[in-house]
mmCIF file of C-alpha atoms in Angstrom:
data_model
loop_
_atom_site.group_PDB
_atom_site.id
_atom_site.type_symbol
_atom_site.label_atom_id
_atom_site.label_comp_id
_atom_site.label_asym_id
_atom_site.label_seq_id
_atom_site.Cartn_x
_atom_site.Cartn_y
_atom_site.Cartn_z
ATOM 1 C CA UNK A 1 25.995 -5.415 -34.593
ATOM 2 C CA UNK A 2 23.836 -6.411 -37.403
ATOM 3 C CA UNK A 3 21.029 -5.656 -39.664
ATOM 4 C CA UNK A 4 18.941 -7.482 -41.520
ATOM 5 C CA UNK A 5 16.194 -6.033 -42.851
ATOM 6 C CA UNK A 6 13.380 -6.265 -40.899
ATOM 7 C CA UNK A 7 15.525 -7.484 -37.565
ATOM 8 C CA UNK A 8 18.870 -6.030 -35.817
ATOM 9 C CA UNK A 9 21.241 -7.507 -33.813
ATOM 10 C CA UNK A 10 23.076 -5.558 -31.239
ATOM 11 C CA UNK A 11 25.961 -7.347 -29.642
ATOM 12 C CA UNK A 12 25.342 -6.142 -25.359
ATOM 13 C CA UNK A 13 29.041 -6.927 -24.794
ATOM 14 C CA UNK A 14 29.933 -3.779 -27.394
ATOM 15 C CA UNK A 15 28.014 -1.482 -25.905
ATOM 16 C CA UNK A 16 28.498 -1.644 -21.729
ATOM 17 C CA UNK A 17 30.814 -0.907 -19.686
ATOM 18 C CA UNK A 18 29.518 -1.364 -16.105
ATOM 19 C CA UNK A 19 26.367 -2.344 -17.610
ATOM 20 C CA UNK A 20 24.381 0.501 -15.161
ATOM 21 C CA UNK A 21 21.800 2.621 -16.290
ATOM 22 C CA UNK A 22 24.036 5.152 -18.964
ATOM 23 C CA UNK A 23 24.436 2.296 -21.110
ATOM 24 C CA UNK A 24 20.574 0.842 -20.352
ATOM 25 C CA UNK A 25 19.426 3.899 -22.568
ATOM 26 C CA UNK A 26 22.160 3.773 -24.826
ATOM 27 C CA UNK A 27 20.469 0.159 -25.947
ATOM 28 C CA UNK A 28 17.890 1.701 -25.544
ATOM 29 C CA UNK A 29 18.182 4.220 -28.229
ATOM 30 C CA UNK A 30 19.546 1.397 -30.670
ATOM 31 C CA UNK A 31 16.882 -0.723 -30.192
ATOM 32 C CA UNK A 32 13.891 1.670 -30.240
ATOM 33 C CA UNK A 33 13.575 2.378 -33.774
ATOM 34 C CA UNK A 34 13.802 -0.508 -34.765
ATOM 35 C CA UNK A 35 10.901 -2.122 -32.784
ATOM 36 C CA UNK A 36 8.897 1.335 -33.357
ATOM 37 C CA UNK A 37 8.497 0.065 -37.237
ATOM 38 C CA UNK A 38 7.985 -3.513 -36.706
ATOM 39 C CA UNK A 39 10.553 -4.785 -36.497
ATOM 40 C CA UNK A 40 12.462 -7.570 -34.587
ATOM 41 C CA UNK A 41 15.498 -6.651 -32.130
ATOM 42 C CA UNK A 42 18.217 -10.009 -30.939
ATOM 43 C CA UNK A 43 20.343 -9.225 -28.065
ATOM 44 C CA UNK A 44 23.287 -11.086 -28.166
ATOM 45 C CA UNK A 45 25.079 -10.650 -24.643
ATOM 46 C CA UNK A 46 27.807 -13.131 -25.327
ATOM 47 C CA UNK A 47 30.755 -12.276 -23.184
ATOM 48 C CA UNK A 48 28.412 -10.663 -20.746
ATOM 49 C CA UNK A 49 28.814 -11.990 -17.215
ATOM 50 C CA UNK A 50 26.386 -10.939 -15.516
ATOM 51 C CA UNK A 51 23.880 -7.340 -15.906
ATOM 52 C CA UNK A 52 22.200 -5.030 -13.389
ATOM 53 C CA UNK A 53 18.598 -4.804 -12.631
ATOM 54 C CA UNK A 54 19.075 -0.325 -13.392
ATOM 55 C CA UNK A 55 20.658 -1.728 -16.865
ATOM 56 C CA UNK A 56 17.731 -3.882 -17.684
ATOM 57 C CA UNK A 57 15.055 -1.016 -16.437
ATOM 58 C CA UNK A 58 16.620 1.476 -18.741
ATOM 59 C CA UNK A 59 16.645 -0.571 -21.407
ATOM 60 C CA UNK A 60 13.582 -2.256 -22.033
ATOM 61 C CA UNK A 61 10.791 -1.255 -19.388
ATOM 62 C CA UNK A 62 10.123 2.446 -21.234
ATOM 63 C CA UNK A 63 9.449 0.350 -24.461
ATOM 64 C CA UNK A 64 6.258 -0.682 -23.181
ATOM 65 C CA UNK A 65 5.044 2.859 -22.813
ATOM 66 C CA UNK A 66 4.739 2.860 -26.721
ATOM 67 C CA UNK A 67 4.589 -1.248 -27.140
ATOM 68 C CA UNK A 68 2.131 -3.930 -26.437
ATOM 69 C CA UNK A 69 3.925 -6.379 -23.124
ATOM 70 C CA UNK A 70 2.924 -9.139 -25.482
ATOM 71 C CA UNK A 71 4.420 -7.731 -28.976
ATOM 72 C CA UNK A 72 7.661 -6.645 -27.189
ATOM 73 C CA UNK A 73 7.934 -10.511 -25.829
ATOM 74 C CA UNK A 74 7.257 -11.813 -29.385
ATOM 75 C CA UNK A 75 9.879 -9.261 -31.305
ATOM 76 C CA UNK A 76 12.572 -8.927 -28.656
ATOM 77 C CA UNK A 77 14.925 -11.884 -29.242
ATOM 78 C CA UNK A 78 17.808 -12.639 -26.072
ATOM 79 C CA UNK A 79 20.455 -15.018 -26.367
ATOM 80 C CA UNK A 80 23.031 -16.435 -25.020
ATOM 81 C CA UNK A 81 21.997 -14.576 -21.526
ATOM 82 C CA UNK A 82 22.374 -16.485 -17.845
ATOM 83 C CA UNK A 83 19.780 -17.847 -16.660
ATOM 84 C CA UNK A 84 19.933 -15.232 -13.349
ATOM 85 C CA UNK A 85 19.880 -12.774 -15.823
ATOM 86 C CA UNK A 86 17.179 -14.051 -17.791
ATOM 87 C CA UNK A 87 15.295 -13.867 -14.578
ATOM 88 C CA UNK A 88 15.603 -10.059 -13.773
ATOM 89 C CA UNK A 89 14.560 -9.195 -17.065
ATOM 90 C CA UNK A 90 11.642 -10.944 -16.769
ATOM 91 C CA UNK A 91 10.853 -9.252 -13.232
ATOM 92 C CA UNK A 92 12.079 -6.172 -15.082
ATOM 93 C CA UNK A 93 9.345 -6.327 -17.775
ATOM 94 C CA UNK A 94 6.786 -7.979 -15.346
ATOM 95 C CA UNK A 95 6.404 -4.941 -13.221
ATOM 96 C CA UNK A 96 7.071 -2.402 -16.082
ATOM 97 C CA UNK A 97 3.965 -3.864 -17.725
ATOM 98 C CA UNK A 98 2.145 -3.248 -13.855
ATOM 99 C CA UNK A 99 3.369 0.276 -13.715
ATOM 100 C CA UNK A 100 2.263 0.595 -17.072
ATOM 101 C CA UNK A 101 -1.414 -0.791 -16.278
ATOM 102 C CA UNK A 102 -1.948 1.666 -13.759
ATOM 103 C CA UNK A 103 -0.881 -0.859 -10.790
ATOM 104 C CA UNK A 104 1.596 0.273 -8.099
ATOM 105 C CA UNK A 105 3.995 -2.545 -6.965
ATOM 106 C CA UNK A 106 2.439 -4.730 -4.888
ATOM 107 C CA UNK A 107 -0.692 -3.636 -6.247
ATOM 108 C CA UNK A 108 -1.608 -5.642 -8.690
ATOM 109 C CA UNK A 109 -2.962 -9.011 -8.732
#
């Protein structure tokens, strides 16, 4: 983990074991303060072969309760993530955004 003046770089491989929800919550606890102060967070997935949906949900979906969707997209940077995992992250965030806006799954549109 590296910190800059207003940014945080997290090497995700150093934090996760099985990539489950517990590790996701731990990552969320780590990045939430930096994002709450308008900083940027880079999640570096070097060395991570795959992540689970429960990990992504626990790590980032709840951030939308405090940070507007567009702001989160601008300030949460992912690097070295597989295409499949980027798609999973996008799915989790889009679903969480719908839930945050009061939509049920499949009921938005």
